[in-house]
CSV table of C-alpha atoms and ligand atoms in Angstrom, one decimal:
chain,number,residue,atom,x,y,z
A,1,UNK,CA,-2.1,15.6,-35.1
A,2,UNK,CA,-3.8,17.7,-32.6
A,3,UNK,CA,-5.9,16.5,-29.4
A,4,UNK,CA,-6.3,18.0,-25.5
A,5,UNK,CA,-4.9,15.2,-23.6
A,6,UNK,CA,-2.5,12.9,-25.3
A,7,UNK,CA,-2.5,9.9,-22.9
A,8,UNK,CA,0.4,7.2,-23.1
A,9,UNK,CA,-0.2,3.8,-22.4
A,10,UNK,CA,-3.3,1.8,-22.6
A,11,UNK,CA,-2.9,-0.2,-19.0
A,12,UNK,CA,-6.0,0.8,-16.8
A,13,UNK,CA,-4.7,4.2,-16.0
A,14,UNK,CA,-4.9,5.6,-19.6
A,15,UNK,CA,-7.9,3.9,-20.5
A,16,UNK,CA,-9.9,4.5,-17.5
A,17,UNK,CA,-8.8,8.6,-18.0
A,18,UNK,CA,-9.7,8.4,-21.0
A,19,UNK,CA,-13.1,7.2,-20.6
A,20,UNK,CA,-14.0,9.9,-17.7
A,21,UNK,CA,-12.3,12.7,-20.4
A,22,UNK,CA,-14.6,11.9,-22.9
A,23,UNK,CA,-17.6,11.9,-20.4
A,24,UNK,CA,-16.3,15.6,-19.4
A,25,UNK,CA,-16.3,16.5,-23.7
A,26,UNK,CA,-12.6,16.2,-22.9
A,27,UNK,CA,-11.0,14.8,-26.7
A,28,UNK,CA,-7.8,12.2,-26.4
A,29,UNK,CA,-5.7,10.5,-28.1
A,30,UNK,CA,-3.9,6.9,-26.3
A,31,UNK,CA,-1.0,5.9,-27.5
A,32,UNK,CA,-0.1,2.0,-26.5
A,33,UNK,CA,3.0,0.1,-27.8
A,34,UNK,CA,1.7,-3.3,-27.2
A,35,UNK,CA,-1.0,-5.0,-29.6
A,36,UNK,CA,-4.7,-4.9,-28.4
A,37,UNK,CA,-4.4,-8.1,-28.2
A,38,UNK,CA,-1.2,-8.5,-25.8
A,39,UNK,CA,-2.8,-5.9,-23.5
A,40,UNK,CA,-6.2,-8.4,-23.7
A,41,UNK,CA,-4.6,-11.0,-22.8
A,42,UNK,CA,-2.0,-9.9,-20.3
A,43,UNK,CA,-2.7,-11.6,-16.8
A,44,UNK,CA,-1.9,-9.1,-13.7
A,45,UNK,CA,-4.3,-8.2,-11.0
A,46,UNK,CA,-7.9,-9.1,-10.3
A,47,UNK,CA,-9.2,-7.4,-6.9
A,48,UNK,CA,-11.4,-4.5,-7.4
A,49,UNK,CA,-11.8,-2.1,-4.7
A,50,UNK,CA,-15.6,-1.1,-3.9
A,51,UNK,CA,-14.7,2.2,-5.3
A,52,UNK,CA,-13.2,1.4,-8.5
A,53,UNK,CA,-16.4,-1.1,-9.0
A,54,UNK,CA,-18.3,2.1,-8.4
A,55,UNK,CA,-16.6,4.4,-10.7
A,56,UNK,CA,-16.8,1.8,-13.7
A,57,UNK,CA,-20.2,1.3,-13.0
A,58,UNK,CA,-20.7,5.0,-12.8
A,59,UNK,CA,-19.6,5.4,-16.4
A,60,UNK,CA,-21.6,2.1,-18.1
A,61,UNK,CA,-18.3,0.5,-17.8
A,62,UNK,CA,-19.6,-2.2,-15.4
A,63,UNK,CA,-22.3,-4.5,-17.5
A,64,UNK,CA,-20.0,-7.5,-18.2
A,65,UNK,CA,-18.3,-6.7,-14.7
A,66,UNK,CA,-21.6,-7.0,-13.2
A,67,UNK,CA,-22.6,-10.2,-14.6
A,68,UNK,CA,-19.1,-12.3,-14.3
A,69,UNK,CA,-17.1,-10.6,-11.2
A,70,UNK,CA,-17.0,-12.4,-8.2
A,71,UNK,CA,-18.2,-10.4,-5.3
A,72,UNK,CA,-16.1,-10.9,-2.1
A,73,UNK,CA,-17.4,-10.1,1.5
A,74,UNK,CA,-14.9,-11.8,3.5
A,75,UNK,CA,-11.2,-13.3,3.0
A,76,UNK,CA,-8.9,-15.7,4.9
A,77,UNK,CA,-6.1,-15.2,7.3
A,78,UNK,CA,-4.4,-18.7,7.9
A,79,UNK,CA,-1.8,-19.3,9.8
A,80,UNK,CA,-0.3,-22.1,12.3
A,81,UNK,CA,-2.7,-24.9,10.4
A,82,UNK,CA,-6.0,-22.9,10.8
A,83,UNK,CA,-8.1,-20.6,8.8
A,84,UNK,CA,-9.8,-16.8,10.3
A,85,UNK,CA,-12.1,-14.9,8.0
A,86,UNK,CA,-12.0,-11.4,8.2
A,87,UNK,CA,-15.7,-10.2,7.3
A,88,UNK,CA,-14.8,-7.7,5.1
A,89,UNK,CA,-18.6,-6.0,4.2
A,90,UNK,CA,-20.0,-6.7,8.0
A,91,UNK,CA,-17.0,-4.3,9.1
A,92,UNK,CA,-16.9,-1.7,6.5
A,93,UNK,CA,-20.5,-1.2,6.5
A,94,UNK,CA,-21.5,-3.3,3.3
A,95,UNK,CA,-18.2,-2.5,1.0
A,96,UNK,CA,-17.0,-5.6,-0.3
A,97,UNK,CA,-14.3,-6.4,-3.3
A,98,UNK,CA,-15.1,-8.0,-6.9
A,99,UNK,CA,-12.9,-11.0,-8.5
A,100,UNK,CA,-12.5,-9.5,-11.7
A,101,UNK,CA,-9.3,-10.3,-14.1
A,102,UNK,CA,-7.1,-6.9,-15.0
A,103,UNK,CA,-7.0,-8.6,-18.6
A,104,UNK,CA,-11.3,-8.3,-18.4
A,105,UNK,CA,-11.3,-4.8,-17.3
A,106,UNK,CA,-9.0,-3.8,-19.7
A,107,UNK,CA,-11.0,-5.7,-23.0
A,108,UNK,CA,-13.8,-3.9,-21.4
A,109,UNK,CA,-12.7,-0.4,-21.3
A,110,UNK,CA,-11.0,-0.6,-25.0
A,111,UNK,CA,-14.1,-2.2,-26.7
A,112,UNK,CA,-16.0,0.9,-24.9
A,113,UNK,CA,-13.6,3.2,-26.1
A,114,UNK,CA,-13.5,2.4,-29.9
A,115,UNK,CA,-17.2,2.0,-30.4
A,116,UNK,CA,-17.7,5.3,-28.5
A,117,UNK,CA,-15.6,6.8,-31.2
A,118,UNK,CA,-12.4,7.0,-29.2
A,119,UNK,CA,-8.9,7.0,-30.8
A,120,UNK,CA,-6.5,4.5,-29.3
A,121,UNK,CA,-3.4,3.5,-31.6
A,122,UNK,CA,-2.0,0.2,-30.8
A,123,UNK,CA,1.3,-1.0,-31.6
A,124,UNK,CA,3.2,2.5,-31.8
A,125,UNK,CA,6.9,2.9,-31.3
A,126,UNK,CA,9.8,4.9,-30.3
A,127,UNK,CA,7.3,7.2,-28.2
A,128,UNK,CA,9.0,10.5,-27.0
A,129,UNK,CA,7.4,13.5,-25.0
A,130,UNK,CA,9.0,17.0,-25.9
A,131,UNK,CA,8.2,20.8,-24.6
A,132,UNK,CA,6.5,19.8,-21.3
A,133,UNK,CA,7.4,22.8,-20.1
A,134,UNK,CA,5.8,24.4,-22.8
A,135,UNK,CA,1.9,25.3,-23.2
A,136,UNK,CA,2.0,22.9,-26.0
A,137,UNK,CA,3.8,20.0,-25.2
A,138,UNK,CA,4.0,17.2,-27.7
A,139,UNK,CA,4.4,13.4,-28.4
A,140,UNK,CA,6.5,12.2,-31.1
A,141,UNK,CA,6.1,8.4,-32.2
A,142,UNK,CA,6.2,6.0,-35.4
A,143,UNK,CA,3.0,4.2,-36.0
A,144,UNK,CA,1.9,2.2,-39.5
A,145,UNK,CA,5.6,2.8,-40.7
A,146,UNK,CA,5.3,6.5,-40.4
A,147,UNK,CA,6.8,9.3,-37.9
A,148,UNK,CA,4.3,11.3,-36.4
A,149,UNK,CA,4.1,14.4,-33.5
A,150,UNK,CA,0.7,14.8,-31.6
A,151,UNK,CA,0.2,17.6,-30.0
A,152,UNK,CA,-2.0,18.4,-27.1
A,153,UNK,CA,-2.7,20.4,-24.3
A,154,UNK,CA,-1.3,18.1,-21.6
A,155,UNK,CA,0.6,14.8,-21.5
A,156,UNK,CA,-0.7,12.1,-18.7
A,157,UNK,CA,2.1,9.2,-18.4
A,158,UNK,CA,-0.1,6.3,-17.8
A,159,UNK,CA,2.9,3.9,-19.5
A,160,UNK,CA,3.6,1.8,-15.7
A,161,UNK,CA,6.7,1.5,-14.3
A,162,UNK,CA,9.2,0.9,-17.4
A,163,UNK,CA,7.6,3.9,-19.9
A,164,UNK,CA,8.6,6.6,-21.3
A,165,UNK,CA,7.1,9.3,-19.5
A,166,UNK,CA,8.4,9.2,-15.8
A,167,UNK,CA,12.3,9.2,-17.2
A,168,UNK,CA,11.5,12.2,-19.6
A,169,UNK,CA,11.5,14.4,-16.6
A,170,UNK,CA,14.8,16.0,-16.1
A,171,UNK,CA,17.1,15.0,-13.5
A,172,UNK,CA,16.5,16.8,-10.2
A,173,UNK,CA,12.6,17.6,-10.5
A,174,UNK,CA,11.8,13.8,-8.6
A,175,UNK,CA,12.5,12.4,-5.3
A,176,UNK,CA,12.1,8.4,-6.0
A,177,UNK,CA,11.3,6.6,-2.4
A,178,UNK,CA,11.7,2.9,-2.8
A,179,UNK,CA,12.1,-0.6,-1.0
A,180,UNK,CA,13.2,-3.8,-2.1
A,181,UNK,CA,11.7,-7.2,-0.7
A,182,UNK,CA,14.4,-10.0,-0.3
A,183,UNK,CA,11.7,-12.0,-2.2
A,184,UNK,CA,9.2,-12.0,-5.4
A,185,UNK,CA,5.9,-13.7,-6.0
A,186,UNK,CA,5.8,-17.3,-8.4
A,187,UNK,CA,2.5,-16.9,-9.5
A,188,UNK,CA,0.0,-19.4,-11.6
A,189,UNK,CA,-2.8,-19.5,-13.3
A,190,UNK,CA,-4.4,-22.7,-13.5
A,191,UNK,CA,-7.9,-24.5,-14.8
A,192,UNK,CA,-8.6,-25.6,-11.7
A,193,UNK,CA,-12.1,-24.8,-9.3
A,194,UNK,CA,-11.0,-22.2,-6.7
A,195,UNK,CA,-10.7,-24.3,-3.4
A,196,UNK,CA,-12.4,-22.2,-1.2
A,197,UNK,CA,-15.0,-19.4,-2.0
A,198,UNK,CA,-12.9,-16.6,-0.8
A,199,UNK,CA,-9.3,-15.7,-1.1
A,200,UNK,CA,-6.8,-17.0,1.7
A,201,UNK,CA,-3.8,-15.0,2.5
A,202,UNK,CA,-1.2,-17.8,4.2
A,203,UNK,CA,1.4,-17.0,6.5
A,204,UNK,CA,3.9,-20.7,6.9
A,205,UNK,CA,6.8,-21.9,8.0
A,206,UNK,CA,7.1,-22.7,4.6
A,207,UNK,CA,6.9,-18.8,3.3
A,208,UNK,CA,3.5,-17.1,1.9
A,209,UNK,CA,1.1,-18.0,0.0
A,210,UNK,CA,-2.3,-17.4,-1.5
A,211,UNK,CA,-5.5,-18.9,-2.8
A,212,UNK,CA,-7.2,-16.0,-5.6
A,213,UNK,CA,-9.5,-16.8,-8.2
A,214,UNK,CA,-10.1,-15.3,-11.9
A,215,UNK,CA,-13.8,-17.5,-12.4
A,216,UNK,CA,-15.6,-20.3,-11.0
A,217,UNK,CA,-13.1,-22.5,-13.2
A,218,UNK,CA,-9.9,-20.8,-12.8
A,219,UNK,CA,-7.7,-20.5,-10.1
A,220,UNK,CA,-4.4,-18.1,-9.4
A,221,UNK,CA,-2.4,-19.3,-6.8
A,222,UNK,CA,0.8,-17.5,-5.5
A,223,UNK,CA,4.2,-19.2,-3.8
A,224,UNK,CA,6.7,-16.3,-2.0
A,225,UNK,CA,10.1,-17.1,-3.8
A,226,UNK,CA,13.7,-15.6,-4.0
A,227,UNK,CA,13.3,-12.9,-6.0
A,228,UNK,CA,16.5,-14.4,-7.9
A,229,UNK,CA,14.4,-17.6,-8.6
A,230,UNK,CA,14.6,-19.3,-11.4
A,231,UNK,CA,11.0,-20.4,-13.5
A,232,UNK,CA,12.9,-23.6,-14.7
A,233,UNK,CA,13.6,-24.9,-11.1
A,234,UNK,CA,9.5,-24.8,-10.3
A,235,UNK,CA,7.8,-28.0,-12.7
A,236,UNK,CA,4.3,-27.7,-12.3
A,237,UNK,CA,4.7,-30.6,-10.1
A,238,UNK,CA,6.8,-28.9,-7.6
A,239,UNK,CA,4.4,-26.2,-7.1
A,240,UNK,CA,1.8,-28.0,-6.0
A,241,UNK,CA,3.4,-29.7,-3.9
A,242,UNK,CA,4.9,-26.3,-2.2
A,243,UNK,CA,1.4,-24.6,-2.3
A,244,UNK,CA,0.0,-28.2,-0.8
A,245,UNK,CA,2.9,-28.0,1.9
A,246,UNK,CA,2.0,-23.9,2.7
A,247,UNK,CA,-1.8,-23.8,2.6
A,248,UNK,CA,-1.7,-27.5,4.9
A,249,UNK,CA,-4.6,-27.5,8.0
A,250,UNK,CA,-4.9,-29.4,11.1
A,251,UNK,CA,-8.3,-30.8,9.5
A,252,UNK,CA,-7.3,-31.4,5.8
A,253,UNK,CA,-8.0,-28.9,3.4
A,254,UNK,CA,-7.0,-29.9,0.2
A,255,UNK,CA,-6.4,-28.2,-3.2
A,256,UNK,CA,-8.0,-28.4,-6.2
A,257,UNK,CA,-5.4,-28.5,-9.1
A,258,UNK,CA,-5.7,-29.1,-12.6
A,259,UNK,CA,-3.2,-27.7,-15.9
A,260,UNK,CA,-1.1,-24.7,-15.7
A,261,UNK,CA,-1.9,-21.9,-18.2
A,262,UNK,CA,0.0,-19.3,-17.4
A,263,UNK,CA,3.6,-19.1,-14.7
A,264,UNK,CA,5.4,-16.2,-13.9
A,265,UNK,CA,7.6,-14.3,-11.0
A,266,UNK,CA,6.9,-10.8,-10.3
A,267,UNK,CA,9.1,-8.8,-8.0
A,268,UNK,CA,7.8,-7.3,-4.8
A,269,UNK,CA,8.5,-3.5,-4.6
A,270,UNK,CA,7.7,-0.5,-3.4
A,271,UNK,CA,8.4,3.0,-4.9
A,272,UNK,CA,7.2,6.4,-5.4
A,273,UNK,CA,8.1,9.5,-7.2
A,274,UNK,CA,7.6,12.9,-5.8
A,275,UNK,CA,5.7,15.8,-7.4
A,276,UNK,CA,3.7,13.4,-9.8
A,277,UNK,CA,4.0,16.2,-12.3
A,278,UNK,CA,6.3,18.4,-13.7
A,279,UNK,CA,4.9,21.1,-16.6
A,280,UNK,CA,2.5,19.7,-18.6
A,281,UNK,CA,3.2,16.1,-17.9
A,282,UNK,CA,0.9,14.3,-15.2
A,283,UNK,CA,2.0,10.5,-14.3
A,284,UNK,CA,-0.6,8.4,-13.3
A,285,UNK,CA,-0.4,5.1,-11.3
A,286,UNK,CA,2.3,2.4,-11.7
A,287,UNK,CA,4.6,5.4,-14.4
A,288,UNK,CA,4.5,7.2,-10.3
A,289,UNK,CA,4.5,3.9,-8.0
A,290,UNK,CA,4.4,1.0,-7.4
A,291,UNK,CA,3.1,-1.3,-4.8
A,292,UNK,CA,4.0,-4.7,-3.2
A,293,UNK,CA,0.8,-7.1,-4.5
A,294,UNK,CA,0.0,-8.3,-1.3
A,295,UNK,CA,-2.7,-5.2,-0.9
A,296,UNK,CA,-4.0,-5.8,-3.9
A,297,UNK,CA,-3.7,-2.5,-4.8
A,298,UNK,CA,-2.1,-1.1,-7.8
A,299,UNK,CA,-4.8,-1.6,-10.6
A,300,UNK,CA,-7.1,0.5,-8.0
A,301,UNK,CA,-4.4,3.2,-7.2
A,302,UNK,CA,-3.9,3.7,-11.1
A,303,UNK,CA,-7.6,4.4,-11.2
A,304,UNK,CA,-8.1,6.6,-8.0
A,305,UNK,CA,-4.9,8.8,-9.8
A,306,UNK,CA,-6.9,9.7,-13.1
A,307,UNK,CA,-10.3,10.4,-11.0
A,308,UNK,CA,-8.5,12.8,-9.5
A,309,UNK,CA,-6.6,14.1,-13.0
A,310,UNK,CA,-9.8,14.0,-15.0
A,311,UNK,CA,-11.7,16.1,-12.2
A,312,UNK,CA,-8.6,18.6,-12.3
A,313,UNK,CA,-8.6,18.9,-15.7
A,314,UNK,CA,-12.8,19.5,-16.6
A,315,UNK,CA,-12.1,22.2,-13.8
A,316,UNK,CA,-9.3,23.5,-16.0
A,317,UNK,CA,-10.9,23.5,-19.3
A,318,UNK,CA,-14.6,24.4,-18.0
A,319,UNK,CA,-13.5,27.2,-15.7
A,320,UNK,CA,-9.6,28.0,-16.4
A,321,UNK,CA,-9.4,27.1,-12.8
A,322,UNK,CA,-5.7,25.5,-12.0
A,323,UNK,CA,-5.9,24.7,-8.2
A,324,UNK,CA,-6.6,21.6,-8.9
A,325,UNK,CA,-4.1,20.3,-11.7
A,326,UNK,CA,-1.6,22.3,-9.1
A,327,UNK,CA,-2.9,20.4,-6.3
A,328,UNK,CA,-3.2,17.0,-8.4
A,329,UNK,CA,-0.1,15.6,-7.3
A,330,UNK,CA,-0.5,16.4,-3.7
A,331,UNK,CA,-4.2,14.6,-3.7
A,332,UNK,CA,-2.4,11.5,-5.1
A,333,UNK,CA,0.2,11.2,-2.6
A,334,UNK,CA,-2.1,11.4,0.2
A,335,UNK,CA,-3.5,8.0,-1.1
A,336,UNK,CA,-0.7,6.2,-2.3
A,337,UNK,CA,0.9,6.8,1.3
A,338,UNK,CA,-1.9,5.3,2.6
A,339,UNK,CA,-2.2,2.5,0.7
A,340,UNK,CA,1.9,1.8,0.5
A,341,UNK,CA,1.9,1.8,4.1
A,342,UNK,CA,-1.0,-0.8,4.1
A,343,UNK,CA,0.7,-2.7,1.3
A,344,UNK,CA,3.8,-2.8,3.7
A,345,UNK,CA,2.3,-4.0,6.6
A,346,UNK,CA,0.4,-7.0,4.5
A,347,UNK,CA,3.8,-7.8,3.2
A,348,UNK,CA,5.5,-7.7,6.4
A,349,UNK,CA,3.1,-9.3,8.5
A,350,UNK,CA,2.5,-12.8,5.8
A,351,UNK,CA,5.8,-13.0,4.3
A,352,UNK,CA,9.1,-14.5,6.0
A,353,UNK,CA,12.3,-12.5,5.8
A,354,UNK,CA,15.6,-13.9,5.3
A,355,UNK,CA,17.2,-12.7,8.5
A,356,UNK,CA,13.9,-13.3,10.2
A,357,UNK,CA,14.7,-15.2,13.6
A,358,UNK,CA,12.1,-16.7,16.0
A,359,UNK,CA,11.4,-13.7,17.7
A,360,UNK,CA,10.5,-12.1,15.1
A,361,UNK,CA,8.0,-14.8,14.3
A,362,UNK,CA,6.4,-14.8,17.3
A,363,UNK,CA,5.5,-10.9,16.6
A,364,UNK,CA,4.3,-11.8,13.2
A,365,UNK,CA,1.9,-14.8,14.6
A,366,UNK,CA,0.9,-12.1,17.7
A,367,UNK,CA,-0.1,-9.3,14.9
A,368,UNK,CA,-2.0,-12.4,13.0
A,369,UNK,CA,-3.8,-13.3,15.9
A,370,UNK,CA,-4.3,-10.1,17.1
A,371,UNK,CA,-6.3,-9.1,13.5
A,372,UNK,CA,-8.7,-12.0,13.9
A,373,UNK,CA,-9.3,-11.7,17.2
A,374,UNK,CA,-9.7,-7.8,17.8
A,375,UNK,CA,-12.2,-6.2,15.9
A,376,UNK,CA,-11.0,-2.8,15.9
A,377,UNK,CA,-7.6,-4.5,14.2
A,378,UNK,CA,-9.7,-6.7,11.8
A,379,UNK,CA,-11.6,-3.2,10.7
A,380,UNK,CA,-8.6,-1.5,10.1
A,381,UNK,CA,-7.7,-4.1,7.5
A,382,UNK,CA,-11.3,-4.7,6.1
A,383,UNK,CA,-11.2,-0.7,5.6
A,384,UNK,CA,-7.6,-0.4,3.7
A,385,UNK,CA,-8.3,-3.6,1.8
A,386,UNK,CA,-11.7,-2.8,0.4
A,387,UNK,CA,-10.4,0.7,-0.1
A,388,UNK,CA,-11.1,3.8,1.9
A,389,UNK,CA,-13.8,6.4,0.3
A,390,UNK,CA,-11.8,8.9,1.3
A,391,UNK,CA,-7.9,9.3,2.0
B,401,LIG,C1,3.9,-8.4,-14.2
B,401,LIG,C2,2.9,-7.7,-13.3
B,401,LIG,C3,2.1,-8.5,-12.5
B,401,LIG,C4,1.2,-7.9,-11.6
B,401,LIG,N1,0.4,-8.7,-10.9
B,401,LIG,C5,-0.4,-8.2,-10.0
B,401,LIG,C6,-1.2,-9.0,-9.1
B,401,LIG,O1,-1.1,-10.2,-9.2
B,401,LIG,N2,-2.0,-8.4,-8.3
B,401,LIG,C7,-2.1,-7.0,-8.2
B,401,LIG,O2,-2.9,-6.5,-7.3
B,401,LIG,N3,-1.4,-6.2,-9.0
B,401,LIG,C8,-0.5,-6.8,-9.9
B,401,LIG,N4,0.2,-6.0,-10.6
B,401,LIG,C9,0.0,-4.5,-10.5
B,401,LIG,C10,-1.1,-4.0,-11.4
B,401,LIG,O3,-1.3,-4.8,-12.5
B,401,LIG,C11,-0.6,-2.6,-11.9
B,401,LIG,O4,-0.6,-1.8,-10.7
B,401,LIG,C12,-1.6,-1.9,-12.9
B,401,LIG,O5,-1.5,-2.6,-14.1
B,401,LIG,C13,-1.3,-0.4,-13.1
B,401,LIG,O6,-2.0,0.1,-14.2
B,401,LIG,P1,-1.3,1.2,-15.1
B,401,LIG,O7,-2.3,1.6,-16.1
B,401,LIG,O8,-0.7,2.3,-14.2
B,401,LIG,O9,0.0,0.5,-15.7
B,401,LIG,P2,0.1,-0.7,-16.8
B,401,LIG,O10,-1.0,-1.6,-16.6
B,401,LIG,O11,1.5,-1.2,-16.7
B,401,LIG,O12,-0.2,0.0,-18.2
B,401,LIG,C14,0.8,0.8,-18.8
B,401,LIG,C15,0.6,0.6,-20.3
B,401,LIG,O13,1.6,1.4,-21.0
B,401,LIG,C16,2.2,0.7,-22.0
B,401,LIG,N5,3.5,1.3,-22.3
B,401,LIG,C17,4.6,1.1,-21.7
B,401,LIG,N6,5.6,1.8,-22.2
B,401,LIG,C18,5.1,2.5,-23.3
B,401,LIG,C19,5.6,3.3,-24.2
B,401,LIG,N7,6.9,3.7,-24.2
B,401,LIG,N8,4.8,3.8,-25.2
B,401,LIG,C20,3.5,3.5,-25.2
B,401,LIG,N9,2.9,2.7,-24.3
B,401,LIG,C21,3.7,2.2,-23.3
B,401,LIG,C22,2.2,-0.7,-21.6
B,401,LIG,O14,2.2,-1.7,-22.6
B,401,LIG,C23,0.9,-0.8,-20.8
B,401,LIG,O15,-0.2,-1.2,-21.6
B,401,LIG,C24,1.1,-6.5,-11.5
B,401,LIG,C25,1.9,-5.7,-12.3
B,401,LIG,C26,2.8,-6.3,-13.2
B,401,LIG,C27,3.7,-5.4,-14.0
């Protein structure tokens, strides 16, 4: 088998790549592990940034978007018993974020994909890169019970954090730069009305907590827990409660609740490998970094990545030009510094820390109060959270 870019992992990364490849007459080949259907279905993120909204739309990807994502100009800060909207759009000059599941984006951009004619393999396994130091680097995988090598041009790792690709690079080429958070996210998904029209972002005595949406029926809802936590210590019942006891007013806001369809902990982390790239191998978005959730940022970092590799590589293949794919891991980094230092300062600023005392509360309820009550602070966070045009 023989394509130009032979893209693993079908998570937004890959797909969104190879959608903007195809659009440059750039041929590709994704290679996924999971079912179509597990990737469908799997729940993860759900705030677009204005500029991945504007990319997708850019590229016809945007009609179902455009009809069922919730636009967002605002959100809620709340914090000692009382709510602060940050007006998002009236601060960033109109940008705004779109309620939109990861699982919808992701239907979206495969259904595209196949009935443009695109090759995506589902269900492949044993997936392992060779020669990327090589001008013809290739894949080697099993698929439909058979062994086969695919090879291509270049090799973008768009598998997320546990793939293949980032660990094929041999030992001394990376520089990984991580934090751990002494805590992890218990996050729902239930069939419930969203309780409020935006999302709320609480900082309690209780811990953090926040109010999303997925559609005017479904609500996700997120409890800050020990990252050592335990699902089978949180009935459904015990929850609400704790979301009840977090998202509490002085005048009585109450939460809507209804059946759980979905429960899970996530970790909060952040890490970052250094060059994205080494040969002919590119990684793109969570197979490079990761990000705390509490910037909502990782589904839109993965797509800012492969704007930036599918620019490079037209340049390459158009012109022979290589400034570009050389400069490609440099252009990331200056974003995903950005945005790891705004998903930091989210995550520091909402969450309580272990060996937190009261001082260190007070500074945490100063900076709160300071956001909604300074507008030069709310802009900075209106700007980072709806994303910034340019890094
Ligand atoms: C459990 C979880 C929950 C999250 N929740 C939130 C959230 O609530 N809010 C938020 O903002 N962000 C969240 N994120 C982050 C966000 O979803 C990611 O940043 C985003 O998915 C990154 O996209 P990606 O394409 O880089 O990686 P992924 O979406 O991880 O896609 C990688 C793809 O590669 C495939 N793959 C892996 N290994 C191989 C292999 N060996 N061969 C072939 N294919 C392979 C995977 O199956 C997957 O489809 C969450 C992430 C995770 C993991």
């Amino acid at each position: 088998m023989r394509t130009q870019v032979g893209i693993v992992g079908a998570g937004p990364a890959g797909l969104v790549l190879a959608h903007l490849l195809a659009r440059a007459g750039i041929d590709s080949v994704v290679l996924e592990n999971r079912s179509r259907g597990y990737i469908e279905q799997r729940v993860r993120a759900g705030v677009l940034e204005q500029t991945t909204v504007d990319l997708l739309r850019e590229n016809g990807l945007a009609q179902r978007l455009d009809r069922e994502g919730m636009v967002h100009h605002g959100l809620e800060l709340r914090f000692a018993g009382r709510g602060h909207r940050i007006p998002l759009s009236e601060l960033t000059g109109g940008r705004a974020i779109t309620v939109y599941g990861q699982q919808e984006v992701v239907k979206d951009l495969v259904r595209a994909r196949l009935e443009a004619g695109g090759e995506i393999l589902f269900e492949v396994d044993d997936v392992t890169l060779h020669d990327l130091d090589s001008e013809r680097p290739a894949i080697r995988f099993r698929h439909g019970g058979g062994d086969h090598e695919l090879r291509c041009d270049v090799v973008a790792g768009c598998d997320g954090f546990h793939g293949v690709s980032r660990p094929s690079i041999p030992a001394g080429v990376l520089t990984a730069y991580e934090r751990e958070y002494p805590f992890a996210w218990l996050g729902i998904l239930a069939e419930a009305p969203p309780s409020s029209e935006e999302l709320i972002y609480c900082s309690s005595e209780r811990g953090f907590a926040l109010h999303s949406m997925r559609s005017p029926k479904v609500t996700r809802l997120y409890l800050q827990v020990d990252p050592a936590e335990d699902l089978a210590n949180w009935p459904d019942e015990r929850i609400w409660e704790e979301l009840r006891a977090r998202f509490a007013t002085d005048d009585g806001w109450t939460l809507a609740d209804g059946p759980l369809l979905e429960k899970g902990i996530t970790p909060l982390r952040s890490f970052v490998v250094e060059p994205m790239q080494y040969g002919r191998l590119y990684l793109a978005g969570d197979a490079a970094h990761i990000v705390p959730a509490t910037g909502a940022k990782g589904l839109n970092l993965a797509v800012a990545d492969v704007r930036i590799l599918a620019e490079a590589l037209e340049a390459w293949y158009r012109t022979g030009r290589t400034d570009l794919l050389d400069g490609y891991s440099a252009a990331c980094l200056r974003r995903v510094w950005r945005v790891q230092q705004f998903s930091w300062w989210m995550t520091s600023m909402l969450h309580l820390f272990d060996d937190q005392g009261a001082f260190d509360r007070r500074l945490q309820l100063s900076q709160l109060a300071y956001v909604c009550s300074s507008k030069a602070a709310a802009t900075s966070l209106a700007e980072n959270y709806v994303g910034l045009p340019y890094v």
